[in-house]
Coordinates of C-alpha atoms and ligand atoms in Angstrom, one line a residue:
M57 CA 0.0 0.0 0.0
A58 CA 1.5 3.4 -0.9
P59 CA 2.2 5.6 2.1
Q60 CA 0.8 9.0 2.1
G61 CA 4.2 10.5 1.7
P62 CA 6.0 13.4 3.3
Q63 CA 3.2 15.8 2.4
A64 CA 0.9 14.4 5.0
P65 CA 1.3 16.6 8.1
L66 CA 2.6 14.5 11.1
E67 CA 0.8 14.9 14.4
F68 CA 1.7 14.1 18.0
G69 CA 5.4 15.0 17.4
G70 CA 5.8 12.5 14.6
P71 CA 7.5 9.1 15.1
L72 CA 9.4 10.2 18.2
G73 CA 6.3 11.6 19.8
A74 CA 4.4 8.4 18.9
A75 CA 7.1 6.2 20.3
A76 CA 7.1 8.2 23.5
M77 CA 3.3 7.9 23.8
L78 CA 3.5 4.1 23.4
L79 CA 5.5 4.0 26.6
L80 CA 4.1 7.0 28.4
L81 CA 0.4 6.2 28.2
P82 CA 0.6 2.7 29.8
A83 CA 3.2 4.0 32.3
T84 CA 0.9 6.8 33.4
M85 CA -2.0 4.5 33.8
F86 CA -0.1 2.1 36.0
H87 CA 1.3 5.0 38.0
L88 CA -2.2 6.3 38.7
L89 CA -3.5 2.8 39.7
L90 CA -0.6 2.4 42.1
A91 CA -0.8 5.9 43.5
A92 CA -4.5 5.7 44.2
R93 CA -4.0 2.7 46.5
S94 CA -0.9 4.1 48.2
E95 CA -0.9 5.9 51.5
P96 CA 0.5 9.3 50.3
A97 CA -1.6 9.1 47.0
R98 CA 0.9 11.4 45.2
L99 CA 0.2 12.4 41.6
L100 CA 3.8 13.4 41.1
G101 CA 6.8 11.3 42.2
P102 CA 7.2 7.6 42.2
P103 CA 4.6 5.3 43.7
P104 CA 5.9 3.7 46.9
D105 CA 6.0 0.0 45.8
L106 CA 6.6 -1.0 42.3
P107 CA 4.8 -4.4 41.8
G108 CA 6.6 -7.5 40.4
L109 CA 5.4 -9.4 37.5
A110 CA 3.5 -11.8 39.8
A111 CA 1.3 -9.0 40.9
L112 CA 0.6 -7.9 37.3
W113 CA 0.2 -11.1 35.3
S114 CA -2.8 -13.2 36.0
P115 CA -4.4 -15.6 33.5
R116 CA -7.6 -15.2 35.4
A117 CA -7.6 -11.5 34.7
L118 CA -7.0 -12.1 31.0
L119 CA -9.8 -14.6 30.9
L120 CA -12.1 -12.2 32.6
L121 CA -11.2 -9.4 30.2
L122 CA -11.7 -11.6 27.2
T123 CA -15.1 -12.8 28.6
W124 CA -16.1 -9.1 29.0
L125 CA -15.1 -8.3 25.5
G126 CA -17.0 -11.4 24.2
L127 CA -20.1 -10.4 26.2
Q128 CA -20.1 -6.8 24.8
A129 CA -19.5 -8.2 21.3
A130 CA -22.5 -10.5 21.7
L131 CA -24.6 -7.6 22.8
Y132 CA -23.4 -5.5 19.9
L133 CA -24.6 -8.3 17.5
L134 CA -28.2 -8.3 19.0
P135 CA -30.9 -6.8 16.8
A136 CA -30.8 -3.0 17.1
R137 CA -33.6 -0.5 17.5
K138 CA -32.1 1.4 14.6
V139 CA -29.4 1.1 12.0
A140 CA -27.7 4.4 11.2
E141 CA -25.6 5.5 8.2
G142 CA -22.2 7.1 8.7
L143 CA -20.8 10.0 6.8
E144 CA -19.9 9.6 3.1
L145 CA -16.5 7.9 2.7
K146 CA -13.8 8.6 0.1
D147 CA -15.3 6.0 -2.3
K148 CA -18.8 7.7 -1.9
S149 CA -20.2 4.7 0.1
R150 CA -21.7 4.9 3.6
L151 CA -21.2 2.4 6.4
R152 CA -24.1 1.2 8.5
Y153 CA -23.9 1.0 12.3
P154 CA -26.3 -0.7 14.8
I155 CA -27.6 1.8 17.4
N156 CA -27.9 -0.5 20.4
G157 CA -25.3 0.8 22.8
F158 CA -27.9 1.9 25.5
Q159 CA -29.6 -1.5 25.1
A160 CA -26.1 -3.1 25.8
L161 CA -25.8 -1.0 28.9
V162 CA -29.2 -2.0 30.2
L163 CA -28.7 -5.7 29.4
T164 CA -25.3 -5.6 31.1
A165 CA -26.9 -3.9 34.2
L166 CA -29.5 -6.6 34.3
L167 CA -26.9 -9.4 34.0
V168 CA -24.7 -7.8 36.6
G169 CA -27.7 -7.2 38.9
L170 CA -28.7 -10.9 38.5
G171 CA -25.1 -12.0 39.2
V172 CA -24.8 -9.9 42.3
S173 CA -28.2 -11.1 43.6
V174 CA -27.0 -14.7 43.4
G175 CA -23.7 -14.0 45.1
L176 CA -21.3 -12.8 42.4
P177 CA -18.5 -11.1 44.4
L178 CA -18.4 -8.0 42.1
G179 CA -16.6 -6.0 44.8
A180 CA -13.6 -8.3 44.4
L181 CA -13.0 -6.8 41.0
S182 CA -11.6 -3.8 42.8
E183 CA -8.7 -6.0 44.0
M184 CA -8.0 -7.2 40.4
L185 CA -7.6 -3.8 38.8
L186 CA -3.8 -4.1 38.5
P187 CA -3.8 -7.5 36.7
L188 CA -6.8 -6.5 34.6
A189 CA -5.1 -3.3 33.5
F190 CA -2.0 -5.3 32.6
A191 CA -4.0 -7.8 30.6
A192 CA -5.8 -4.9 28.9
T193 CA -2.4 -3.3 28.0
L194 CA -1.0 -6.5 26.5
S195 CA -4.2 -7.1 24.6
T196 CA -4.3 -3.6 23.2
F197 CA -0.7 -3.9 21.9
F198 CA -1.6 -7.3 20.3
F199 CA -4.9 -6.0 18.8
S200 CA -3.2 -2.9 17.4
L201 CA -0.6 -5.1 15.8
L202 CA -3.3 -7.2 14.1
L203 CA -5.0 -4.0 12.9
Y204 CA -1.7 -2.7 11.5
I205 CA -1.2 -6.0 9.6
K206 CA -4.8 -6.0 8.4
A207 CA -4.3 -2.5 7.0
Q208 CA -1.6 -3.9 4.7
V209 CA -4.2 -5.5 2.5
A210 CA -6.9 -2.7 2.8
P211 CA -7.7 -0.7 -0.4
A212 CA -6.3 2.8 -0.5
S213 CA -9.8 4.2 -0.1
A214 CA -10.1 2.5 3.3
L215 CA -7.1 4.3 4.8
A216 CA -7.3 7.2 7.2
P217 CA -6.0 10.6 6.3
G218 CA -3.3 10.4 9.0
G219 CA -1.5 7.2 10.1
N220 CA -0.1 6.3 6.7
S221 CA 3.3 8.0 6.7
G222 CA 5.3 4.9 6.0
N223 CA 6.9 5.1 9.5
P224 CA 5.8 1.8 11.2
I225 CA 5.9 3.3 14.8
Y226 CA 3.9 6.4 13.9
D227 CA 1.4 4.4 11.8
F228 CA 1.0 1.7 14.5
F229 CA 0.2 4.5 17.0
L230 CA -2.1 6.6 14.9
G231 CA -3.8 3.7 13.0
R232 CA -3.8 3.1 9.3
E233 CA -7.3 1.9 8.4
L234 CA -10.2 4.3 9.0
N235 CA -13.0 1.7 9.7
P236 CA -11.5 -1.8 10.1
R237 CA -14.3 -4.3 9.9
I238 CA -14.9 -8.0 9.6
G239 CA -18.2 -8.4 7.8
S240 CA -20.5 -5.8 9.4
F241 CA -18.6 -5.9 12.7
D242 CA -16.9 -2.5 13.0
F243 CA -14.0 -2.7 15.5
K244 CA -13.6 1.1 16.0
Y245 CA -17.3 1.8 16.5
F246 CA -17.6 -1.2 18.9
C247 CA -14.6 -0.1 21.0
E248 CA -15.4 3.6 21.1
L249 CA -18.4 3.4 23.4
R250 CA -19.0 -0.1 24.7
P251 CA -16.4 -2.3 26.5
G252 CA -14.4 0.6 27.9
L253 CA -17.3 3.0 28.8
I254 CA -19.5 0.3 30.3
G255 CA -16.4 -1.3 31.9
W256 CA -15.6 2.1 33.6
V257 CA -19.0 2.3 35.3
L258 CA -18.8 -1.4 36.2
I259 CA -15.4 -0.8 37.9
N260 CA -16.9 2.2 39.7
L261 CA -19.7 0.0 41.0
A262 CA -17.3 -2.7 42.1
L263 CA -15.4 0.0 44.1
L264 CA -18.7 1.2 45.7
L265 CA -19.6 -2.3 46.6
Q266 CA -16.1 -2.9 48.1
E267 CA -16.4 0.3 50.1
T268 CA -19.8 -0.8 51.4
E269 CA -18.3 -4.1 52.4
L270 CA -15.4 -2.4 54.2
R271 CA -17.2 0.4 55.9
G272 CA -20.8 -0.8 56.2
S273 CA -22.3 1.7 53.7
P274 CA -21.3 3.6 50.6
S275 CA -20.0 7.1 51.2
L276 CA -21.8 10.2 49.8
A277 CA -18.7 11.1 47.9
M278 CA -18.5 7.6 46.3
G279 CA -22.3 7.8 45.5
L280 CA -21.8 11.1 43.7
V281 CA -18.9 10.0 41.6
N282 CA -20.8 6.8 40.6
G283 CA -23.9 8.8 39.8
F284 CA -22.2 11.5 37.8
Q285 CA -20.2 9.1 35.8
L286 CA -23.1 6.8 35.2
L287 CA -25.1 9.8 33.8
Y288 CA -22.2 10.6 31.5
V289 CA -21.8 7.0 30.2
G290 CA -25.6 6.6 29.9
D291 CA -25.8 9.9 28.0
A292 CA -23.0 8.9 25.6
L293 CA -24.8 5.6 24.8
W294 CA -28.2 7.1 24.6
H295 CA -26.8 9.6 22.0
E296 CA -24.7 6.9 20.4
E297 CA -25.4 8.0 16.9
A298 CA -23.6 11.3 17.5
V299 CA -20.3 9.4 17.7
L300 CA -20.6 8.8 13.9
T301 CA -19.7 12.4 13.2
T302 CA -16.9 12.7 15.7
M303 CA -13.2 13.1 14.7
D304 CA -12.5 9.6 16.1
I305 CA -14.8 8.0 13.6
T306 CA -14.5 10.2 10.6
H307 CA -10.9 11.2 10.6
D308 CA -8.6 9.1 12.9
G309 CA -7.4 5.7 11.9
F310 CA -7.9 2.8 14.3
G311 CA -4.5 2.2 15.9
F312 CA -2.9 2.0 19.3
M313 CA -4.0 5.5 20.3
L314 CA -7.7 4.8 20.1
V315 CA -7.4 1.0 20.9
F316 CA -5.5 1.7 24.2
G317 CA -7.6 4.8 24.9
D318 CA -10.9 3.0 24.5
L319 CA -10.1 -0.3 26.1
A320 CA -7.5 0.4 28.8
W321 CA -7.1 4.2 29.5
V322 CA -10.9 4.9 29.9
P323 CA -11.9 2.2 32.3
F324 CA -8.7 2.2 34.4
T325 CA -7.9 5.9 34.6
Y326 CA -11.4 7.4 34.4
S327 CA -12.4 5.4 37.5
L328 CA -9.5 7.1 39.4
Q329 CA -11.8 9.1 41.7
A330 CA -13.6 6.0 42.8
Q331 CA -10.3 4.2 43.3
F332 CA -9.0 7.1 45.4
L333 CA -12.1 7.2 47.5
L334 CA -12.0 3.5 48.3
H335 CA -8.5 3.9 49.8
H336 CA -8.8 7.5 51.1
P337 CA -12.4 8.1 52.4
Q338 CA -13.4 11.7 52.3
P339 CA -16.0 13.4 54.5
L340 CA -18.6 15.2 52.5
G341 CA -21.7 16.9 53.9
W342 CA -25.0 17.5 52.1
P343 CA -24.5 21.3 51.6
M344 CA -21.2 20.8 49.7
A345 CA -22.7 17.8 47.9
S346 CA -25.6 20.0 46.7
V347 CA -23.2 22.6 45.4
I348 CA -21.2 19.9 43.5
C349 CA -24.5 18.5 42.1
L350 CA -25.3 22.0 40.8
I351 CA -21.9 22.3 39.2
N352 CA -22.4 18.9 37.5
A353 CA -25.9 19.9 36.4
A354 CA -24.6 23.2 34.9
G355 CA -21.8 21.3 33.0
Y356 CA -24.2 18.7 31.7
Y357 CA -26.7 21.4 30.6
I358 CA -24.0 23.1 28.5
F359 CA -22.5 19.9 27.2
R360 CA -25.8 18.3 26.2
G361 CA -27.3 21.6 24.9
A362 CA -24.3 22.3 22.7
N363 CA -23.9 18.8 21.4
S364 CA -27.6 18.3 20.7
Q365 CA -27.9 21.7 19.0
K366 CA -25.1 20.9 16.6
N367 CA -26.3 17.4 15.9
T368 CA -29.8 18.5 15.2
F369 CA -28.5 21.3 12.9
R370 CA -26.2 18.9 11.0
K371 CA -29.1 16.4 10.6
N372 CA -31.8 18.8 9.7
P373 CA -31.0 22.6 9.6
S374 CA -34.7 23.4 9.2
D375 CA -35.7 21.7 12.5
P376 CA -37.7 24.3 14.4
S377 CA -35.3 24.2 17.4
V378 CA -32.4 25.4 15.3
A379 CA -34.0 27.0 12.2
G380 CA -34.0 30.5 13.8
L381 CA -30.2 30.4 14.6
E382 CA -27.8 32.7 12.7
T383 CA -25.4 30.9 10.4
I384 CA -22.5 31.5 8.1
P385 CA -22.5 29.8 4.6
T386 CA -19.4 27.9 3.5
A387 CA -18.2 26.9 0.1
T388 CA -19.0 23.2 0.9
G389 CA -22.7 24.0 1.0
R390 CA -22.7 23.3 4.8
R391 CA -23.4 26.2 7.2
L392 CA -21.7 27.1 10.5
L393 CA -23.8 28.1 13.5
V394 CA -22.8 31.5 14.8
S395 CA -25.5 32.0 17.4
G396 CA -26.9 29.8 20.2
W397 CA -24.3 27.7 22.1
W398 CA -21.9 27.8 19.1
G399 CA -22.0 31.6 19.1
M400 CA -20.8 31.7 22.7
V401 CA -17.4 29.9 22.2
R402 CA -16.2 27.7 19.4
H403 CA -16.3 24.6 21.5
P404 CA -19.1 25.0 24.1
N405 CA -19.4 21.2 24.4
Y406 CA -15.8 21.1 25.7
L407 CA -16.6 23.7 28.2
G408 CA -19.5 21.7 29.6
D409 CA -17.4 18.6 29.7
L410 CA -14.7 20.3 31.7
I411 CA -17.2 21.7 34.2
M412 CA -18.4 18.1 34.7
A413 CA -14.8 16.9 35.1
L414 CA -14.4 19.4 38.0
A415 CA -17.6 18.1 39.6
W416 CA -16.3 14.6 39.5
S417 CA -13.1 15.5 41.3
L418 CA -14.6 17.8 44.0
P419 CA -16.2 14.9 46.0
C420 CA -12.6 13.8 46.7
G421 CA -11.9 16.9 48.7
V422 CA -8.9 19.2 48.2
S423 CA -6.3 17.4 50.3
H424 CA -4.8 15.5 47.2
L425 CA -4.0 16.5 43.7
L426 CA -4.4 12.9 42.4
P427 CA -8.2 12.8 41.9
Y428 CA -7.9 16.0 39.9
F429 CA -5.7 14.2 37.4
Y430 CA -8.7 13.7 35.1
L431 CA -9.5 17.4 35.0
L432 CA -5.9 18.3 34.2
Y433 CA -5.4 15.6 31.6
F434 CA -8.8 16.3 30.1
T435 CA -8.0 20.0 29.8
V436 CA -4.8 19.2 27.9
L437 CA -6.6 16.6 25.7
L438 CA -9.4 19.0 24.8
V439 CA -7.1 22.0 24.1
H440 CA -5.1 19.7 21.8
R441 CA -8.2 18.2 20.3
E442 CA -9.6 21.7 19.7
A443 CA -6.4 22.7 17.9
R444 CA -6.6 19.6 15.7
D445 CA -10.3 20.3 14.9
E446 CA -9.5 24.0 14.1
R447 CA -6.9 22.9 11.6
Q448 CA -9.3 20.5 9.9
C449 CA -12.2 23.1 9.9
L450 CA -9.8 25.6 8.4
Q451 CA -9.0 23.1 5.6
K452 CA -12.6 22.3 5.1
Y453 CA -14.2 25.8 5.3
G454 CA -11.3 28.2 4.5
R455 CA -12.5 31.8 4.6
A456 CA -15.9 31.0 6.2
W457 CA -13.9 29.5 9.1
H458 CA -11.9 32.7 9.4
E459 CA -15.1 34.6 9.6
Y460 CA -16.5 32.3 12.2
C461 CA -13.3 32.8 14.3
Q462 CA -13.7 36.6 14.0
R463 CA -17.3 36.5 15.1
V464 CA -16.7 34.0 17.9
P465 CA -13.1 34.8 19.1
Y466 CA -12.9 32.5 22.1
R467 CA -12.3 28.8 21.8
I468 CA -13.5 27.1 25.0
L469 CA -13.8 29.6 27.9
P470 CA -15.5 32.9 27.2
Y471 CA -13.1 35.9 27.6
V472 CA -10.2 33.7 28.7
Y473 CA -9.3 31.2 26.0
Ligands
LIG162 P1 -17.3 18.2 18.2 O1 -18.6 17.5 18.6 O2 -16.9 19.4 18.9 O3 -17.3 18.4 16.7 C1 -16.4 19.3 16.0 C2 -17.0 19.5 14.6 O4 -18.3 20.2 14.7 C3 -16.2 20.3 13.6 O5 -15.2 19.5 13.0 C4 -17.3 20.7 12.7 O6 -17.6 19.6 11.8 C5 -18.5 21.0 13.5 N1 -18.6 22.4 13.9 C6 -17.7 23.1 14.6 N2 -18.1 24.4 14.7 C7 -19.4 24.4 14.2 C8 -20.4 25.4 14.1 N3 -20.2 26.6 14.6 N4 -21.5 25.1 13.5 C9 -21.8 23.8 13.1 N5 -20.9 22.8 13.1 C10 -19.7 23.1 13.7 O7 -16.1 17.1 18.3 P2 -15.5 16.1 19.3 O8 -15.7 14.8 18.6 O9 -14.2 16.5 19.7 O10 -16.4 16.1 20.6 C11 -17.7 15.5 20.8 C12 -18.0 15.4 22.3 O11 -17.2 14.4 22.9 C13 -17.6 16.7 23.1 O12 -18.7 17.0 24.0 C14 -16.4 16.3 23.8 O13 -16.3 17.1 25.0 C15 -16.6 14.8 24.0 N6 -15.3 14.1 24.2 C16 -15.1 13.4 25.3 C17 -14.0 12.7 25.5 C18 -13.7 11.9 26.8 O14 -12.7 11.2 26.9 N7 -14.6 12.1 27.8 C19 -12.9 12.7 24.5 C20 -13.2 13.4 23.3 C21 -14.4 14.1 23.2 P3 -18.6 19.6 10.5 O15 -18.7 21.0 10.1 O16 -17.9 18.7 9.5 O17 -19.9 19.1 11.0

């Protein structure tokens, strides 16, 4: 397969940056897992005890992980309430995707509820996080390698705009094929929202059950973290179709970056607050809890309002809820919203997401920086993502994008950034 050649702009610092990320991402994840259970719970500095291979490698954990992936794959294959079409591809075709992610969440909840009611020791999962994360890391390296090999025989039209530089490390990291599939089973779409996201809330629940076993009842802080993050995951799966227009699906190849992100990083680092709370209980009264709930509600309101407004507008610009909004025409025939949420800042959805990230950390108190890792990392991720999206929008819309930037000068936070 012909590489894209030197004209394709390299992202993430090119091959060196990609090589660094291959090491840094798993190392950071293990550092966080170890720090959360350690007494000082330091975000910076080495964790107190580095585990040996015996503490990391467990065939049982690998089996559990594969069973989980198998269960989610089986739920993915169940009849869907709707089959949606993705955006038009290079070869003018459109792929079809089952919309049954929320159904998978509900069925998983029923199965887990049934299991717990007959004595399944779900809380024990919290003691297996280290070997599970290790199994997930090994599996994601292996899976990314298979995807890299599969891309060798993919037609040029199936390759992603990035990830085909000809440098194996860079391409392995970014991903070569845009939508790798076997039959109608779409690996990227499956991994984006199911095993990792549902796995995240399952780990949270296991930590809550373990806390209940240890201390007699779940703490308010743990309850809030579980509730907020369940709302976020439920929302993502309820609006599953919206993922079809995201950069991950339409632009990025499926390589280590997304595979590791979806299957290891999300479940094991996004559950960091709940992990921290299990080992470092925090007092939280109802007045402070109410303030935190309000912050989460405000973040969710902005996040959902902005995402729904854009999705509705992209699907049907004459929908009554968006028809009255001011827009800018572009040479592609598509228009850009310049009032409503998208007239406030250029990424109002990111702002809402960051406000929620703050609300997820606050129940952990202010004695440690560790539970604020998600907020810090997410800020970096969204600022970087926003810059990538700006570049792509400038390419797509040219002068119209310049005009949009003039009319809406702030990117994420009004009057600040
Ligand atoms: P966005 O939903 O922000 O989509 C960006 C696209 O929207 C642009 O490429 C453009 O595409 C369109 N657009 C931009 N400005 C306008 C406008 N003014 N009017 C109309 N369309 C416009 O992209 P993401 O995929 O980054 O984010 C989706 C959601 O997922 C966000 O809420 C984000 O916070 C969240 N997210 C969460 C992550 C997590 O780990 N928790 C990780 C990443 C994202 P076009 O014109 O082609 O339609």
